[in-house]
CSV table of C-alpha atoms and ligand atoms in Angstrom, one decimal:
chain,number,residue,atom,x,y,z
A,1,MET,CA,-45.2,-74.4,27.4
A,2,LYS,CA,-44.3,-71.0,27.3
A,3,ARG,CA,-40.7,-70.8,25.2
A,4,LEU,CA,-39.1,-67.7,25.2
A,5,ARG,CA,-36.9,-69.6,22.4
A,6,ARG,CA,-39.3,-69.2,19.6
A,7,LEU,CA,-38.5,-65.6,18.7
A,8,ARG,CA,-34.8,-66.8,18.7
A,9,THR,CA,-34.9,-69.3,16.0
A,10,SER,CA,-33.6,-67.8,13.1
A,11,GLU,CA,-32.1,-64.3,12.1
A,12,ASN,CA,-35.2,-63.2,10.5
A,13,MET,CA,-37.2,-63.9,13.0
A,14,ARG,CA,-34.8,-61.8,15.6
A,15,SER,CA,-34.9,-59.3,13.4
A,16,LEU,CA,-38.8,-59.1,13.4
A,17,VAL,CA,-39.0,-58.7,16.8
A,18,ARG,CA,-35.8,-56.6,17.9
A,19,GLU,CA,-36.4,-53.7,19.9
A,20,THR,CA,-33.5,-52.0,19.3
A,21,THR,CA,-31.9,-50.9,16.2
A,22,VAL,CA,-28.5,-48.1,15.8
A,23,SER,CA,-28.8,-46.6,12.7
A,24,LYS,CA,-25.7,-44.2,11.6
A,25,ASN,CA,-28.8,-41.6,11.8
A,26,ASP,CA,-28.1,-41.7,15.5
A,27,LEU,CA,-24.5,-40.6,15.3
A,28,MET,CA,-21.8,-37.8,15.7
A,29,TYR,CA,-18.0,-37.5,15.1
A,30,PRO,CA,-16.1,-36.0,16.8
A,31,VAL,CA,-12.8,-34.0,15.1
A,32,PHE,CA,-9.8,-32.5,16.5
A,33,VAL,CA,-8.3,-29.6,14.7
A,34,ILE,CA,-4.9,-28.5,15.4
A,35,GLU,CA,-3.5,-25.1,14.5
A,36,GLY,CA,-0.5,-25.3,12.1
A,37,GLU,CA,-0.2,-26.3,8.7
A,38,ASN,CA,0.0,-30.4,6.8
A,39,ILE,CA,-0.8,-31.8,10.5
A,40,LYS,CA,-2.1,-35.0,10.9
A,41,ASN,CA,-0.9,-36.6,14.2
A,42,GLU,CA,-2.5,-40.1,15.1
A,43,VAL,CA,-3.5,-39.8,18.8
A,44,PRO,CA,-1.1,-42.7,20.7
A,45,SER,CA,-3.9,-43.9,22.6
A,46,MET,CA,-6.4,-43.4,20.3
A,47,PRO,CA,-5.5,-45.7,17.5
A,48,GLY,CA,-7.4,-44.2,14.0
A,49,ILE,CA,-8.4,-41.2,15.6
A,50,TYR,CA,-6.1,-38.0,14.4
A,51,GLN,CA,-5.2,-34.4,14.7
A,52,TYR,CA,-5.6,-32.6,11.9
A,53,SER,CA,-5.0,-29.2,10.3
A,54,VAL,CA,-7.4,-27.4,8.6
A,55,ASP,CA,-5.8,-27.8,5.3
A,56,ARG,CA,-5.9,-31.6,6.0
A,57,LEU,CA,-9.0,-31.9,7.0
A,58,ASP,CA,-10.8,-32.5,3.8
A,59,GLU,CA,-9.4,-36.0,3.7
A,60,GLU,CA,-11.4,-36.4,7.1
A,61,LEU,CA,-14.5,-34.7,6.0
A,62,ASP,CA,-14.5,-36.5,3.2
A,63,ARG,CA,-14.5,-40.1,5.1
A,64,MET,CA,-17.3,-38.9,7.4
A,65,VAL,CA,-19.4,-38.0,4.2
A,66,SER,CA,-19.0,-41.0,2.2
A,67,ARG,CA,-19.4,-43.0,5.1
A,68,GLY,CA,-23.2,-41.3,5.4
A,69,ILE,CA,-22.4,-39.7,9.0
A,70,LYS,CA,-23.7,-36.2,8.7
A,71,SER,CA,-23.2,-34.6,12.3
A,72,MET,CA,-19.9,-34.0,13.7
A,73,LEU,CA,-18.4,-32.2,16.9
A,74,ILE,CA,-15.6,-29.9,16.1
A,75,PHE,CA,-12.9,-29.4,19.2
A,76,GLY,CA,-9.6,-26.9,18.1
A,77,ILE,CA,-6.6,-26.6,19.7
A,78,PRO,CA,-4.5,-23.7,19.1
A,79,ALA,CA,-1.1,-23.2,18.4
A,80,HIS,CA,-1.4,-20.2,21.8
A,81,LYS,CA,-2.8,-20.5,25.0
A,82,ASP,CA,-2.9,-17.7,28.0
A,83,GLU,CA,-4.8,-17.8,31.6
A,84,LYS,CA,-7.9,-16.9,30.1
A,85,GLY,CA,-8.3,-18.6,26.7
A,86,SER,CA,-8.3,-16.1,24.4
A,87,GLU,CA,-8.2,-17.9,21.2
A,88,ALA,CA,-11.5,-19.5,22.2
A,89,TYR,CA,-13.3,-16.1,21.3
A,90,ASN,CA,-10.9,-14.9,18.8
A,91,ASP,CA,-13.4,-14.9,15.6
A,92,ARG,CA,-9.7,-15.4,13.9
A,93,GLY,CA,-9.1,-18.6,16.0
A,94,VAL,CA,-8.3,-22.0,14.8
A,95,THR,CA,-11.6,-23.4,15.3
A,96,GLN,CA,-13.5,-20.7,14.3
A,97,THR,CA,-11.7,-21.3,10.8
A,98,ALA,CA,-12.3,-25.3,10.5
A,99,ILE,CA,-15.8,-24.1,10.9
A,100,ARG,CA,-15.8,-21.9,8.2
A,101,HIS,CA,-13.5,-24.5,5.9
A,102,ILE,CA,-16.4,-27.4,7.0
A,103,LYS,CA,-19.8,-25.4,6.2
A,104,GLU,CA,-18.1,-24.2,2.6
A,105,LYS,CA,-17.3,-27.7,1.4
A,106,TYR,CA,-20.5,-29.8,3.6
A,107,PRO,CA,-22.6,-26.6,4.8
A,108,ASP,CA,-25.8,-29.5,5.0
A,109,ILE,CA,-23.5,-31.2,8.0
A,110,ILE,CA,-24.6,-30.0,11.3
A,111,LEU,CA,-22.0,-29.4,13.5
A,112,ALA,CA,-21.3,-28.7,17.1
A,113,ALA,CA,-18.6,-26.5,18.6
A,114,ASP,CA,-18.0,-27.8,21.7
A,115,VAL,CA,-17.8,-25.0,24.0
A,116,CYS,CA,-15.0,-25.2,27.3
A,117,LEU,CA,-12.0,-23.5,27.9
A,118,CYS,CA,-9.9,-26.1,28.4
A,119,GLU,CA,-8.2,-26.6,25.6
A,120,TYR,CA,-7.2,-22.7,25.0
A,121,THR,CA,-6.1,-21.9,28.8
A,122,SER,CA,-2.4,-22.8,29.5
A,123,HIS,CA,-3.7,-24.2,33.0
A,124,GLY,CA,-6.2,-26.2,31.5
A,125,HIS,CA,-9.0,-25.7,33.4
A,126,CYS,CA,-12.3,-25.5,32.1
A,127,GLY,CA,-12.5,-21.8,33.2
A,128,VAL,CA,-10.8,-19.0,34.9
A,129,VAL,CA,-9.0,-20.0,37.8
A,130,CYS,CA,-9.1,-17.8,41.2
A,131,GLY,CA,-6.1,-19.3,43.5
A,132,SER,CA,-7.1,-22.6,43.1
A,133,TYR,CA,-10.6,-22.8,42.1
A,134,VAL,CA,-12.3,-22.0,38.6
A,135,ASP,CA,-14.8,-18.8,39.1
A,136,ASN,CA,-18.2,-19.4,37.7
A,137,ASP,CA,-19.3,-16.3,37.1
A,138,GLU,CA,-16.0,-15.1,35.2
A,139,THR,CA,-16.2,-17.9,33.8
A,140,VAL,CA,-19.2,-17.6,32.0
A,141,LYS,CA,-18.9,-14.5,30.2
A,142,LEU,CA,-16.4,-15.7,28.8
A,143,LEU,CA,-18.1,-18.7,27.7
A,144,CYS,CA,-20.7,-16.6,25.9
A,145,LYS,CA,-18.1,-14.9,23.9
A,146,MET,CA,-17.3,-18.3,22.5
A,147,SER,CA,-20.5,-19.3,22.0
A,148,VAL,CA,-21.5,-16.1,19.3
A,149,SER,CA,-18.0,-16.3,18.4
A,150,MET,CA,-19.0,-20.2,17.2
A,151,ALA,CA,-21.9,-19.3,16.2
A,152,LYS,CA,-21.0,-16.2,13.8
A,153,ALA,CA,-18.2,-19.0,12.1
A,154,GLY,CA,-21.3,-21.1,11.6
A,155,ALA,CA,-21.8,-23.8,14.2
A,156,ASP,CA,-25.2,-25.1,13.7
A,157,ILE,CA,-24.8,-26.7,17.3
A,158,ILE,CA,-23.3,-25.1,20.3
A,159,ALA,CA,-22.0,-27.7,23.0
A,160,PRO,CA,-21.3,-26.1,26.5
A,161,SER,CA,-19.4,-29.1,28.2
A,162,ASP,CA,-17.7,-27.0,31.3
A,163,MET,CA,-20.4,-27.8,34.0
A,164,MET,CA,-20.5,-24.0,35.5
A,165,ASP,CA,-23.9,-23.4,36.9
A,166,GLY,CA,-26.1,-20.8,34.8
A,167,ARG,CA,-24.6,-21.3,31.7
A,168,VAL,CA,-26.6,-22.6,29.2
A,169,ALA,CA,-29.2,-19.6,30.3
A,170,ALA,CA,-26.7,-17.3,29.8
A,171,ILE,CA,-25.6,-18.2,26.7
A,172,ARG,CA,-28.9,-18.7,25.0
A,173,SER,CA,-29.4,-15.0,26.0
A,174,ALA,CA,-26.2,-14.4,24.4
A,175,LEU,CA,-27.2,-16.3,20.9
A,176,ASP,CA,-30.9,-14.8,20.9
A,177,GLU,CA,-29.3,-11.0,21.4
A,178,LYS,CA,-27.1,-11.6,18.7
A,179,GLY,CA,-29.8,-12.6,16.0
A,180,PHE,CA,-28.7,-16.8,16.4
A,181,ILE,CA,-32.5,-17.5,17.4
A,182,ASN,CA,-32.4,-21.1,15.7
A,183,THR,CA,-28.6,-22.0,16.8
A,184,VAL,CA,-29.3,-25.0,19.3
A,185,ILE,CA,-27.7,-25.5,22.6
A,186,MET,CA,-26.8,-29.4,23.4
A,187,ALA,CA,-25.9,-29.5,27.3
A,188,TYR,CA,-23.1,-31.3,28.8
A,189,SER,CA,-25.9,-31.8,32.2
A,190,ALA,CA,-24.9,-34.8,33.6
A,191,LYS,CA,-20.7,-35.0,33.1
A,192,PHE,CA,-19.2,-36.4,35.5
A,193,ALA,CA,-15.4,-36.0,36.6
A,194,SER,CA,-14.5,-38.7,34.9
A,195,ALA,CA,-10.9,-41.4,34.8
A,196,TYR,CA,-12.2,-42.0,31.1
A,197,TYR,CA,-11.6,-38.7,29.5
A,198,GLY,CA,-7.5,-39.1,30.0
A,199,PRO,CA,-7.0,-40.4,26.1
A,200,PHE,CA,-8.8,-37.2,25.0
A,201,ARG,CA,-6.4,-35.0,26.9
A,202,GLU,CA,-4.0,-36.2,24.9
A,203,ALA,CA,-5.7,-35.6,21.7
A,204,ALA,CA,-6.5,-32.3,22.9
A,205,ASN,CA,-3.4,-31.0,24.8
A,206,SER,CA,-5.8,-30.0,27.6
A,207,ALA,CA,-5.0,-31.7,30.8
A,208,PRO,CA,-4.6,-29.5,33.6
A,209,GLN,CA,-1.7,-28.7,35.0
A,210,PHE,CA,-2.6,-28.7,38.4
A,211,GLY,CA,-5.9,-30.3,40.8
A,212,ASP,CA,-8.4,-31.8,39.1
A,213,ARG,CA,-12.4,-31.1,37.5
A,214,LYS,CA,-13.7,-32.2,41.0
A,215,SER,CA,-15.0,-28.8,41.6
A,216,TYR,CA,-17.0,-28.8,38.3
A,217,GLN,CA,-17.7,-31.9,36.6
A,218,MET,CA,-20.0,-34.5,38.9
A,219,ASP,CA,-19.2,-36.9,41.6
A,220,SER,CA,-19.7,-40.5,39.9
A,221,ALA,CA,-21.2,-41.7,42.9
A,222,ASN,CA,-24.5,-39.5,42.3
A,223,GLY,CA,-27.0,-39.9,40.2
A,224,LYS,CA,-29.8,-38.0,42.0
A,225,GLU,CA,-27.8,-34.8,41.4
A,226,ALA,CA,-27.4,-35.5,37.7
A,227,LEU,CA,-31.4,-35.1,37.2
A,228,ARG,CA,-30.9,-32.1,39.1
A,229,GLU,CA,-28.9,-31.1,36.4
A,230,ILE,CA,-30.9,-32.2,33.1
A,231,GLU,CA,-33.8,-30.8,35.2
A,232,GLU,CA,-31.8,-27.2,35.3
A,233,ASP,CA,-30.3,-27.4,31.7
A,234,ILE,CA,-34.1,-28.2,30.5
A,235,THR,CA,-35.4,-25.3,32.7
A,236,GLU,CA,-32.3,-22.5,31.1
A,237,GLY,CA,-33.5,-23.4,27.8
A,238,ALA,CA,-31.4,-26.9,26.2
A,239,ASP,CA,-32.7,-28.2,23.2
A,240,ILE,CA,-30.7,-31.4,23.6
A,241,VAL,CA,-29.3,-32.7,26.8
A,242,MET,CA,-26.2,-35.2,27.4
A,243,VAL,CA,-25.4,-37.9,29.9
A,244,LYS,CA,-21.1,-38.1,29.4
A,245,PRO,CA,-19.6,-40.8,29.8
A,246,ALA,CA,-21.9,-43.3,28.5
A,247,LEU,CA,-21.4,-46.8,29.5
A,248,ALA,CA,-20.6,-46.6,33.4
A,249,TYR,CA,-23.9,-44.0,33.4
A,250,LEU,CA,-26.3,-46.1,31.2
A,251,ASP,CA,-28.3,-45.7,35.0
A,252,ILE,CA,-28.5,-41.9,34.5
A,253,LEU,CA,-29.7,-42.4,31.1
A,254,LYS,CA,-32.3,-44.2,31.6
A,255,GLU,CA,-34.0,-43.1,34.3
A,256,ALA,CA,-33.1,-39.4,32.9
A,257,SER,CA,-34.9,-40.0,29.4
A,258,LEU,CA,-37.8,-41.8,31.2
A,259,THR,CA,-38.4,-38.4,33.2
A,260,TYR,CA,-38.0,-36.3,30.7
A,261,ASN,CA,-39.6,-35.7,26.9
A,262,MET,CA,-36.1,-34.7,25.4
A,263,PRO,CA,-33.6,-35.5,23.0
A,264,PHE,CA,-31.2,-37.4,24.9
A,265,ALA,CA,-27.3,-37.4,24.0
A,266,VAL,CA,-24.5,-39.6,25.4
A,267,TYR,CA,-20.7,-39.4,24.8
A,268,ASN,CA,-19.1,-42.5,24.1
A,269,VAL,CA,-15.8,-41.1,25.5
A,270,SER,CA,-12.2,-41.1,24.6
A,271,GLY,CA,-11.5,-44.1,27.5
A,272,GLU,CA,-14.1,-46.4,26.3
A,273,TYR,CA,-13.2,-46.0,22.8
A,274,SER,CA,-9.3,-47.0,23.9
A,275,MET,CA,-10.5,-49.8,26.1
A,276,VAL,CA,-12.3,-51.5,23.4
A,277,LYS,CA,-9.1,-50.5,20.6
A,278,ALA,CA,-6.3,-51.9,22.7
A,279,ALA,CA,-8.3,-55.0,23.7
A,280,ALA,CA,-9.5,-55.9,19.8
A,281,GLN,CA,-5.2,-55.1,18.9
A,282,LYS,CA,-4.6,-57.8,21.2
A,283,GLY,CA,-7.4,-59.9,19.9
A,284,TRP,CA,-9.0,-60.5,23.1
A,285,ILE,CA,-12.0,-59.1,21.9
A,286,ASP,CA,-14.1,-58.7,18.5
A,287,GLU,CA,-14.5,-55.1,18.1
A,288,LYS,CA,-17.1,-54.9,15.3
A,289,ARG,CA,-19.1,-56.9,17.7
A,290,THR,CA,-18.6,-55.0,20.8
A,291,VAL,CA,-18.9,-51.4,19.7
A,292,LEU,CA,-21.9,-52.6,18.2
A,293,GLU,CA,-23.5,-54.0,21.6
A,294,ASN,CA,-22.2,-50.8,23.1
A,295,LEU,CA,-23.9,-48.6,21.1
A,296,THR,CA,-27.1,-50.9,21.4
A,297,ALA,CA,-27.1,-50.8,24.7
A,298,MET,CA,-26.5,-46.6,24.8
A,299,LYS,CA,-29.6,-46.5,22.3
A,300,ARG,CA,-31.4,-49.0,24.4
A,301,ALA,CA,-31.3,-47.1,27.4
A,302,GLY,CA,-32.7,-43.8,25.9
A,303,ALA,CA,-30.4,-42.0,23.9
A,304,HIS,CA,-31.2,-40.3,20.6
A,305,ILE,CA,-27.4,-39.2,19.7
A,306,ILE,CA,-25.0,-41.2,20.4
A,307,ILE,CA,-21.2,-39.5,20.4
A,308,THR,CA,-18.8,-41.7,19.3
A,309,TYR,CA,-14.9,-41.8,17.9
A,310,HIS,CA,-16.3,-45.4,16.4
A,311,ALA,CA,-18.7,-43.5,14.3
A,312,LEU,CA,-17.2,-44.3,10.9
A,313,ASP,CA,-16.3,-47.8,11.2
A,314,ALA,CA,-19.7,-48.4,12.8
A,315,ALA,CA,-21.5,-46.8,10.4
A,316,LYS,CA,-19.6,-49.3,8.0
A,317,TRP,CA,-20.2,-52.3,9.8
A,318,LEU,CA,-24.0,-51.4,10.3
A,319,GLU,CA,-24.1,-51.7,6.1
A,320,GLU,CA,-22.7,-55.0,6.5
A,321,LEU,CA,-25.6,-56.1,9.0
B,401,PBG,C1,-13.5,-30.2,27.5
B,401,PBG,C2,-14.9,-31.8,27.3
B,401,PBG,C3,-13.5,-33.1,27.7
B,401,PBG,C4,-14.7,-34.0,26.5
B,401,PBG,C5,-14.8,-33.2,26.1
B,401,PBG,N1,-15.0,-31.9,26.6
B,401,PBG,C6,-12.6,-33.4,28.2
B,401,PBG,C7,-12.7,-33.1,29.8
B,401,PBG,O1,-13.5,-32.9,30.6
B,401,PBG,O2,-12.0,-33.1,30.4
B,401,PBG,C8,-13.8,-35.4,26.5
B,401,PBG,C9,-14.3,-36.5,25.8
B,401,PBG,C10,-13.1,-37.5,25.6
B,401,PBG,O3,-12.9,-37.9,26.5
B,401,PBG,O4,-13.7,-38.2,24.5
B,401,PBG,N2,-14.1,-30.1,28.7
B,402,ZN,ZN1,-13.6,-28.4,29.4
């Protein structure tokens, strides 16, 4: 008789036939850096995640390195915001200062800089606002300046998360022109207008002051359009493409990763983190098992890189397996 249960009789047998394993090499850790001094603020909706000022950042970097996490994604929160997000492309800005600091202390860390204007604009939109519309081409010009500024500070990866059209090609030319030929572009290619970003906007002080992001981020109903976005970014020269959020969009990750021979990143976003944390705090789910199950699902669906706030905990749990 055919018995599929034969291969499940013991943990050693199960591990022998296991198809997917998550490693800490796969995990990228998002970090929030805020302008100011002596700041370590826990984000209320994201227990265990903090905003750090640059002078307090070492504590988090040391924790990250000692857990064996080797890549991070940095978000900067400036003290001064204006209509055009000028701190985003100020070489002396908080993000650039943090990047220089990190690279000096840990030159081998792979440092990705999120490139978008929403943390830097007074209105909280991801680009230049014209009436109530975000102007694509004016925004792209600023994203190019921001990317060059981040690369100059020492970022290894530029990660545009704005969803403007044509930004990958424009950023690639801007980087190349300034000699940053080996700076990687990890494009947020299929980024959906999602309710799951709620806690992030508290962490990054970046909630839009009017309207929403639906005229630039994607409609969650659209899978084929997601493939078009991904294809476009590949054509424009992205080195890594991303699907975001993760759990509600694993169908898209799976299809895209089977379609294109590219490294795929997936972003396990703030709301996904907060849901697990809240349920675990109530004792309703087992946090460790839930997180490892979710990360395994992302890997199984085709992710090579998983950007996750759980990275440090997961690295510890993976050691214990
Ligand atoms: C900036 C950006 C956002 C996230 C990553 N980069 C927020 C947004 O688009 O509103 C979300 C990350 C998360 O929720 O963890 N555009
Ligand atoms: Zn944005």
